[in-house]
Amino acid sequence: MEFYLYLALFSPLVGSLVAGLFGARPKTLLTGLFTSTLLFTALVSSTILLVHILDGGDIIHVELMTWMATGDLYIPFGFVVDQVSVVMMMVVTLVSTVVHIYSIGYMDHDKGFNRFFSYLSAFVFSMMILVMSDNFAGLFIGWEGVGLCSWLLIGFWYHKESATWAANEAFIMNRIADLAMLIGMFLIYWTTGSLQYDIAFAEFAHVDVETLTTIGIFLFIGAMGKSAQFPLHTWLADAMEGPTPVSALIHAATMVTAGVYLVVRANPLYDLIPDVGYFIASLGAFVAMFAASMALVNRDMKRIIAYSTLSQLGYMFVAAGLGAYWVALFHLMAHAFFKALLFLGAGNVMHAMDDELDPFKMGGLKKHMKWTWIMMTLASVALAGIYPLAGFFSKDLILEVAFVEHHYILYAVLLITAMMTAFYSFRLISLIFHGTERHKQHGFHPHETYTFVLIAMSPLAILALVAGFLFKGSYIEMVTTLLPATEYHIHSPIVFWIMTIGTQLLVGLSIAYAYRKYEHAKIDKKIEDNFFYKLLINQWYIPHFYEEYITKPYRELSMIAWKQVDLKIVDASVDGIANIFYKTGEATHNMQDGNLSTMLRWMVAGTAVLLILAVAFTTGYLMLLLAFIVGYLYVNRLRREYVR
């Protein structure tokens, strides 16, 4: 089975390197086909490994080579395929394969076609390192790899200032969080003597709670950056400046899921510090509602879906924070399928509408894009949590976890968020596909995308339908051999059915209201003047706060440091020293004029100076001599100026 591990891990790397060889050349269709084939190879290998684990096979643990070995520090390039990593491998390779095939059509006319596939495959390879490593150091390599690749892909259209700005924002904000994660890793090594998962987790039982709390907080700050949790969340919506396939990959299977994976993987740590877990859950619930509120009013199709991702990540952290790690992982998996489908459907709409993103300029596209409408509606139903689609099972489980654990405030927040999710999801569907064909007055001529693109998207649509049923048997049995096997059941059947049916009714009413309100939507100027509308459309003014009170002061401080310190002190000192040597050379270059008489005179003068210095030093008159020399030079300078 080791062969399939290596095949799953290194296939994306080979694709990235080969595509990179043609990066600066005109479009080569073979590049897209080759990288997609290799991603499919990784998917097949991951499937074989999943079947092996499901059948009760042994965990596959390999050590490729030694990376660091100095003193007591030993870090190998080690990889593990266990019940958790194999689920992530399947999610990453499946979504990535679909995105690669989709990108062949989406990036068809782009000059950077080959370069795009090189970056995209490198992105997948970095994520595979992250989820397959058997130690925190290897995880961190993949962690930084997805950060670098996200910077390359978000800023892929680097000729656009907005794209480069968004890429830099994502990169810098993640560097802030990654510093905290590094501190957490140093503390793990300091207290346990190892960064290997199995050794560190075993040693945590002998570490005091205060140290474990500190480690847990620092690791979670790292997760906050990658998974865009408040207050490190602003980069996620701005990352929509990248090509739409990038958005699908970031939001469904790679970068933003890394933070949730870290908390799930480090479950032996967080089980020992339940207070930190409760903070994680509370922040997750806040982010779920916070992000959903911004999606309610936004007029950018991709940003609405991005806020949806941010909200669903909040759900995942609620489950993980309350100790329901297998539930968090299940929602991560289910969410990946319908969220990738939503983003790819949005890409189809953008192509049909000449890259227009405002749904108020669309309407009636169902007539022209039937299959895209079906798939995006299916994905939205799954996102809203309607039975029997995937979102119903995973989101309802998280609600049950909060209720069973008696965290009723968290439950209420998540329930309200579920209603908001249904509303903004079908607000978007209604504005794009239903009602009057507003696109005509803007001169758009919509059309369906390529057939092979729709075929590539179909596995995601199928999984959005059936993934919810997967957890009932094999999934729970498999992952709970590694994760805590806690089951969450509402013991009263009456309460359970009231909650389930009530949730479905509330969600259904939200969908119906959204459809009715926006089917024939017109922009309401009165609403745009509303205080709450302004608050939400401006993202609660948090980006404005960052700009005014962090970015601008930092920029001004940097300007002062540049002009007053760098130019006037650092550069002036370096230039002054250089000028001294230059002028000294100019004044004394005649010493080397090749004339024997001149050279002998300087030799005698030098000998005399050395003798005088020696006598002055031995007799204690050195300072007097130096004062005499300085005084002589000063008087001589005054004399020359007087003569002039």
XYZ file of N, CA and C in Angstrom, residues 206-362:
471
model
N 1.102 14.341 30.734
C 2.007 14.627 31.852
C 2.392 16.106 31.924
N 1.751 16.949 31.124
C 2.065 18.383 31.080
C 0.989 19.145 31.842
N 1.398 20.215 32.542
C 0.434 20.983 33.326
C -0.563 21.702 32.417
N -1.741 21.965 32.961
C -2.849 22.528 32.189
C -2.514 23.918 31.648
N -1.791 24.720 32.437
C -1.471 26.085 31.985
C -0.638 26.048 30.705
N 0.346 25.165 30.655
C 1.180 25.057 29.449
C 0.362 24.535 28.277
N -0.469 23.525 28.529
C -1.312 22.989 27.459
C -2.268 24.052 26.932
N -2.812 24.869 27.835
C -3.709 25.948 27.410
C -2.982 26.923 26.504
N -1.761 27.273 26.885
C -0.964 28.193 26.057
C -0.709 27.597 24.680
N -0.342 26.309 24.642
C -0.095 25.645 23.358
C -1.369 25.628 22.521
N -2.485 25.269 23.146
C -3.755 25.206 22.417
C -4.170 26.545 21.852
N -3.949 27.615 22.606
C -4.316 28.955 22.131
C -3.463 29.349 20.931
N -2.153 29.129 21.029
C -1.272 29.523 19.922
C -1.556 28.708 18.659
N -1.801 27.417 18.814
C -2.136 26.613 17.631
C -3.442 27.085 17.009
N -4.412 27.429 17.855
C -5.699 27.865 17.312
C -5.589 29.217 16.619
N -4.700 30.094 17.101
C -4.497 31.363 16.392
C -4.004 31.082 14.976
N -3.107 30.093 14.845
C -2.686 29.688 13.503
C -3.860 29.204 12.675
N -4.749 28.426 13.298
C -5.944 27.944 12.594
C -6.871 29.098 12.225
N -6.950 30.112 13.073
C -7.801 31.277 12.785
C -7.367 31.978 11.501
N -6.049 32.059 11.287
C -5.567 32.711 10.067
C -5.920 31.913 8.826
N -5.638 30.629 8.832
C -5.902 29.798 7.656
C -7.397 29.678 7.379
N -8.197 29.520 8.441
C -9.637 29.339 8.264
C -10.407 30.644 8.406
N -9.696 31.762 8.382
C -10.304 33.094 8.294
C -11.335 33.361 9.389
N -10.989 33.009 10.618
C -11.884 33.312 11.726
C -11.641 34.733 12.235
N -12.701 35.350 12.727
C -12.607 36.712 13.260
C -11.505 36.770 14.327
N -10.642 37.800 14.323
C -10.645 38.997 13.466
C -9.735 38.888 12.238
N -9.259 37.683 11.933
C -8.356 37.486 10.792
C -9.138 36.977 9.583
N -10.316 37.539 9.350
C -11.240 37.004 8.350
C -11.314 37.800 7.059
N -10.836 39.037 7.053
C -11.135 39.937 5.929
C -10.522 39.483 4.612
N -9.453 38.686 4.678
C -8.795 38.277 3.432
C -9.654 37.340 2.596
N -10.570 36.597 3.262
C -11.284 35.525 2.563
C -12.179 36.055 1.449
N -12.953 37.098 1.728
C -13.824 37.665 0.694
C -13.006 38.369 -0.378
N -11.929 39.037 0.021
C -11.089 39.737 -0.959
C -10.357 38.764 -1.875
N -10.179 37.521 -1.414
C -9.495 36.509 -2.229
C -10.282 36.127 -3.473
N -11.510 36.626 -3.592
C -12.315 36.352 -4.786
C -11.751 37.023 -6.035
N -10.701 37.814 -5.879
C -10.052 38.440 -7.040
C -9.362 37.417 -7.929
N -9.070 36.248 -7.400
C -8.445 35.198 -8.199
C -9.441 34.524 -9.125
N -8.975 33.715 -10.076
C -9.890 32.970 -10.950
C -10.847 32.103 -10.133
N -12.056 31.908 -10.631
C -13.089 31.180 -9.884
C -12.680 29.754 -9.509
N -11.982 28.976 -10.357
C -11.543 27.651 -9.911
C -10.668 27.711 -8.663
N -9.898 28.770 -8.525
C -9.077 28.949 -7.325
C -9.973 29.112 -6.106
N -11.029 29.921 -6.255
C -11.969 30.127 -5.153
C -12.588 28.798 -4.736
N -12.956 27.980 -5.719
C -13.556 26.675 -5.418
C -12.591 25.801 -4.631
N -11.332 25.811 -5.039
C -10.344 24.953 -4.386
C -10.005 25.457 -2.989
N -9.824 26.765 -2.834
C -9.500 27.340 -1.527
C -10.635 27.083 -0.539
N -11.867 27.290 -0.972
C -13.009 27.249 -0.059
C -13.534 25.850 0.200
N -13.268 24.919 -0.694
C -13.874 23.595 -0.550
C -12.912 22.550 -0.004
N -11.653 22.569 -0.447
C -10.815 21.405 -0.165
C -9.419 21.718 0.337
N -8.978 22.942 0.259
C -7.570 23.168 0.624
C -7.434 24.160 1.773
N -7.080 25.373 1.463
C -6.538 26.289 2.469
C -7.435 26.485 3.688
N -8.683 26.877 3.501
C -9.494 27.261 4.652
C -9.901 26.065 5.508
N -9.851 24.866 4.953
C -10.165 23.686 5.762
C -8.982 23.240 6.615
N -7.797 23.817 6.361
C -6.598 23.397 7.084
C -6.714 23.699 8.575
N -7.328 24.843 8.928
C -7.466 25.192 10.336
C -8.353 24.204 11.077
N -9.452 23.805 10.462
C -10.339 22.813 11.072
C -9.599 21.479 11.212
N -8.864 21.097 10.179
C -8.104 19.846 10.228
C -7.095 19.870 11.374
N -6.437 21.017 11.592
C -5.451 21.118 12.675
C -6.097 20.846 14.032
N -7.253 21.456 14.276
C -7.937 21.243 15.558
C -8.386 19.790 15.694
N -8.896 19.210 14.604
C -9.326 17.809 14.640
C -8.124 16.898 14.880
N -7.030 17.153 14.197
C -5.835 16.320 14.340
C -5.262 16.422 15.754
N -5.329 17.619 16.344
C -4.777 17.838 17.689
C -5.826 17.575 18.767
N -6.803 16.717 18.498
C -7.881 16.475 19.461
C -7.395 15.977 20.821
N -6.305 15.177 20.928
C -5.858 14.795 22.279
C -5.446 15.999 23.126
N -4.963 17.057 22.472
C -4.615 18.289 23.196
C -5.867 19.014 23.654
N -6.803 19.241 22.737
C -7.978 20.044 23.074
C -8.938 19.315 24.010
N -8.874 17.979 24.068
C -9.673 17.246 25.049
C -9.224 17.552 26.477
N -7.949 17.912 26.627
C -7.400 18.200 27.955
C -7.631 19.643 28.389
N -8.067 20.494 27.466
C -8.293 21.912 27.789
C -9.683 22.323 27.298
N -10.735 21.838 27.959
C -12.102 22.104 27.490
C -12.473 23.585 27.471
N -11.843 24.396 28.317
C -12.151 25.836 28.313
C -11.746 26.477 26.990
N -10.586 26.078 26.466
C -10.162 26.575 25.156
C -11.120 26.068 24.086
N -11.548 24.819 24.224
C -12.518 24.264 23.288
C -13.809 25.053 23.272
N -14.280 25.441 24.455
C -15.519 26.218 24.509
C -15.338 27.594 23.873
N -14.160 28.184 24.048
C -13.880 29.460 23.374
C -13.914 29.283 21.862
N -13.316 28.189 21.380
C -13.327 27.907 19.939
C -14.755 27.786 19.431
N -15.585 27.065 20.187
C -16.982 26.879 19.786
C -17.738 28.204 19.801
N -17.500 29.021 20.812
C -18.194 30.313 20.919
C -17.798 31.238 19.781
N -16.503 31.277 19.488
C -16.055 32.108 18.373
C -16.628 31.586 17.065
N -16.681 30.261 16.913
C -17.249 29.668 15.699
C -18.704 30.053 15.509
N -19.484 30.026 16.584
C -20.895 30.409 16.486
C -21.036 31.880 16.112
N -20.197 32.725 16.717
C -20.233 34.146 16.374
C -19.907 34.362 14.901
N -18.845 33.694 14.422
C -18.431 33.858 13.029
C -19.512 33.348 12.083
N -20.185 32.256 12.455
C -21.248 31.708 11.611
C -22.329 32.756 11.350
N -22.791 33.412 12.416
C -23.837 34.425 12.255
C -23.275 35.712 11.641
N -22.093 36.095 12.061
C -21.436 37.311 11.577
C -21.260 37.277 10.057
N -20.740 36.160 9.541
C -20.521 36.029 8.096
C -21.840 35.961 7.346
N -22.817 35.238 7.914
C -24.122 35.134 7.258
C -24.792 36.499 7.136
N -24.605 37.352 8.138
C -25.225 38.679 8.090
C -24.705 39.502 6.919
N -23.426 39.370 6.608
C -22.852 40.128 5.488
C -23.305 39.570 4.146
N -23.566 38.261 4.105
C -24.046 37.642 2.861
C -25.475 38.062 2.536
N -26.242 38.509 3.540
C -27.647 38.854 3.324
C -27.835 39.990 2.331
N -26.864 40.928 2.285
C -27.066 42.149 1.497
C -26.057 42.309 0.368
N -25.040 41.463 0.332
C -23.962 41.679 -0.632
C -24.454 41.533 -2.073
N -23.815 42.278 -2.978
C -24.215 42.271 -4.385
C -23.123 41.708 -5.293
N -22.236 40.939 -4.722
C -21.183 40.274 -5.486
C -21.389 38.769 -5.338
N -21.665 38.093 -6.449
C -22.012 36.676 -6.435
C -20.954 35.830 -5.719
N -19.697 36.040 -6.035
C -18.642 35.231 -5.441
C -18.436 35.561 -3.966
N -18.591 36.819 -3.602
C -18.429 37.193 -2.200
C -19.543 36.602 -1.331
N -20.749 36.520 -1.875
C -21.848 35.905 -1.123
C -21.496 34.459 -0.796
N -20.978 33.735 -1.779
C -20.594 32.335 -1.556
C -19.402 32.257 -0.606
N -18.496 33.246 -0.697
C -17.337 33.281 0.208
C -17.785 33.476 1.656
N -18.717 34.392 1.877
C -19.235 34.586 3.233
C -19.938 33.329 3.723
N -20.554 32.609 2.810
C -21.175 31.340 3.163
C -20.129 30.355 3.680
N -18.977 30.302 3.015
C -17.890 29.430 3.478
C -17.450 29.820 4.874
N -17.258 31.110 5.084
C -16.839 31.602 6.391
C -17.846 31.190 7.466
N -19.112 31.296 7.144
C -20.170 30.908 8.081
C -20.119 29.411 8.380
N -19.943 28.589 7.351
C -19.910 27.138 7.551
C -18.658 26.690 8.303
N -17.560 27.407 8.122
C -16.370 27.121 8.922
C -16.666 27.349 10.400
N -17.495 28.361 10.681
C -17.914 28.592 12.055
C -18.640 27.381 12.624
N -19.535 26.777 11.826
C -20.217 25.553 12.254
C -19.204 24.457 12.587
N -18.210 24.282 11.718
C -17.212 23.234 11.943
C -16.461 23.456 13.240
N -16.097 24.712 13.533
C -15.358 24.997 14.764
C -16.233 24.825 15.999
N -17.531 25.054 15.866
C -18.434 24.781 16.986
C -18.369 23.296 17.336
N -18.486 22.442 16.330
C -18.439 21.000 16.573
C -17.091 20.587 17.161
N -16.003 21.077 16.564
C -14.667 20.705 17.048
C -14.431 21.235 18.457
N -14.872 22.464 18.720
C -14.671 23.052 20.041
C -15.427 22.325 21.133
N -16.564 21.736 20.792
C -17.356 20.986 21.769
C -16.934 19.523 21.857
N -15.864 19.170 21.161
C -15.334 17.806 21.247
C -15.912 16.836 20.247
N -16.801 17.299 19.373
C -17.407 16.425 18.353
C -16.560 16.471 17.084
N -15.347 15.952 17.199
C -14.385 16.092 16.102
C -14.840 15.361 14.849
N -15.428 14.189 15.027
C -15.864 13.435 13.850
C -17.028 14.138 13.159
N -17.838 14.874 13.911
C -18.922 15.648 13.309
C -18.346 16.819 12.508
N -17.341 17.485 13.071
C -16.690 18.595 12.360
C -16.085 18.109 11.052
N -15.426 16.946 11.106
C -14.801 16.390 9.900
C -15.857 15.998 8.878
N -16.991 15.494 9.348
C -18.056 15.113 8.427
C -18.646 16.341 7.725
N -18.855 17.432 8.486
C -19.379 18.645 7.856
C -18.353 19.238 6.895
N -17.079 19.108 7.242
C -16.025 19.563 6.320
C -16.134 18.817 4.993
N -16.321 17.508 5.072
C -16.400 16.689 3.862
C -17.650 17.024 3.050
N -18.809 17.059 3.717
C -20.060 17.341 3.005
C -20.044 18.737 2.398
N -19.548 19.696 3.168
C -19.492 21.085 2.707
C -18.618 21.225 1.466
N -17.530 20.455 1.408
C -16.611 20.554 0.270
C -17.324 20.285 -1.041
N -18.235 19.338 -1.050
C -18.889 18.943 -2.293
C -19.837 20.031 -2.796
N -20.750 20.497 -1.926
C -21.715 21.476 -2.444
C -21.123 22.879 -2.559
N -20.063 23.176 -1.776
C -19.462 24.507 -1.920
C -18.641 24.596 -3.207
N -17.897 23.546 -3.536
C -17.172 23.531 -4.803
C -18.149 23.626 -5.966
N -19.273 22.935 -5.862
C -20.292 22.974 -6.913
C -20.855 24.389 -7.076
N -21.089 25.075 -5.968
C -21.590 26.449 -6.033
C -20.604 27.376 -6.722
N -19.344 27.278 -6.362
C -18.340 28.158 -6.960
C -18.159 27.879 -8.449
N -18.128 26.613 -8.814
C -17.956 26.284 -10.224
C -19.184 26.711 -11.031
N -20.367 26.572 -10.434
C -21.571 27.089 -11.087
C -21.503 28.595 -11.255
N -20.999 29.288 -10.235
C -20.824 30.740 -10.339
C -19.850 31.088 -11.462
N -18.828 30.248 -11.640
C -17.902 30.468 -12.751
C -18.590 30.344 -14.095
N -19.499 29.379 -14.219
C -20.284 29.243 -15.456
C -21.095 30.506 -15.727
N -21.722 31.032 -14.676
C -22.522 32.248 -14.824
C -21.636 33.422 -15.231
N -20.466 33.544 -14.642
C -19.550 34.632 -14.998
C -19.147 34.562 -16.465
N -18.837 33.358 -16.931
C -18.483 33.208 -18.347
C -19.646 33.605 -19.252
N -20.837 33.243 -18.837
C -22.009 33.559 -19.654
C -22.337 35.042 -19.638
N -21.925 35.732 -18.567
C -22.281 37.143 -18.380
C -21.074 38.067 -18.495
N -20.071 37.653 -19.247
C -18.878 38.485 -19.469
C -18.254 38.950 -18.160
N -18.124 38.034 -17.202
C -17.497 38.266 -15.903
C -18.273 39.219 -14.992
N -19.542 39.430 -15.273
C -20.385 40.247 -14.389
C -20.647 39.479 -13.088
N -20.605 40.195 -11.953
C -20.773 39.561 -10.653
C -22.020 40.024 -9.904
N -22.659 41.078 -10.378
C -23.824 41.628 -9.684
C -25.083 40.854 -10.084
N -25.683 40.080 -9.165
C -26.875 39.293 -9.530
C -28.082 40.155 -9.895
N -28.078 41.432 -9.496
C -29.186 42.315 -9.855
C -29.177 42.654 -11.348
N -28.074 42.344 -12.027
C -27.988 42.572 -13.470
C -28.241 41.285 -14.258
N -28.741 40.279 -13.598
C -28.964 38.984 -14.246
C -30.463 38.705 -14.335
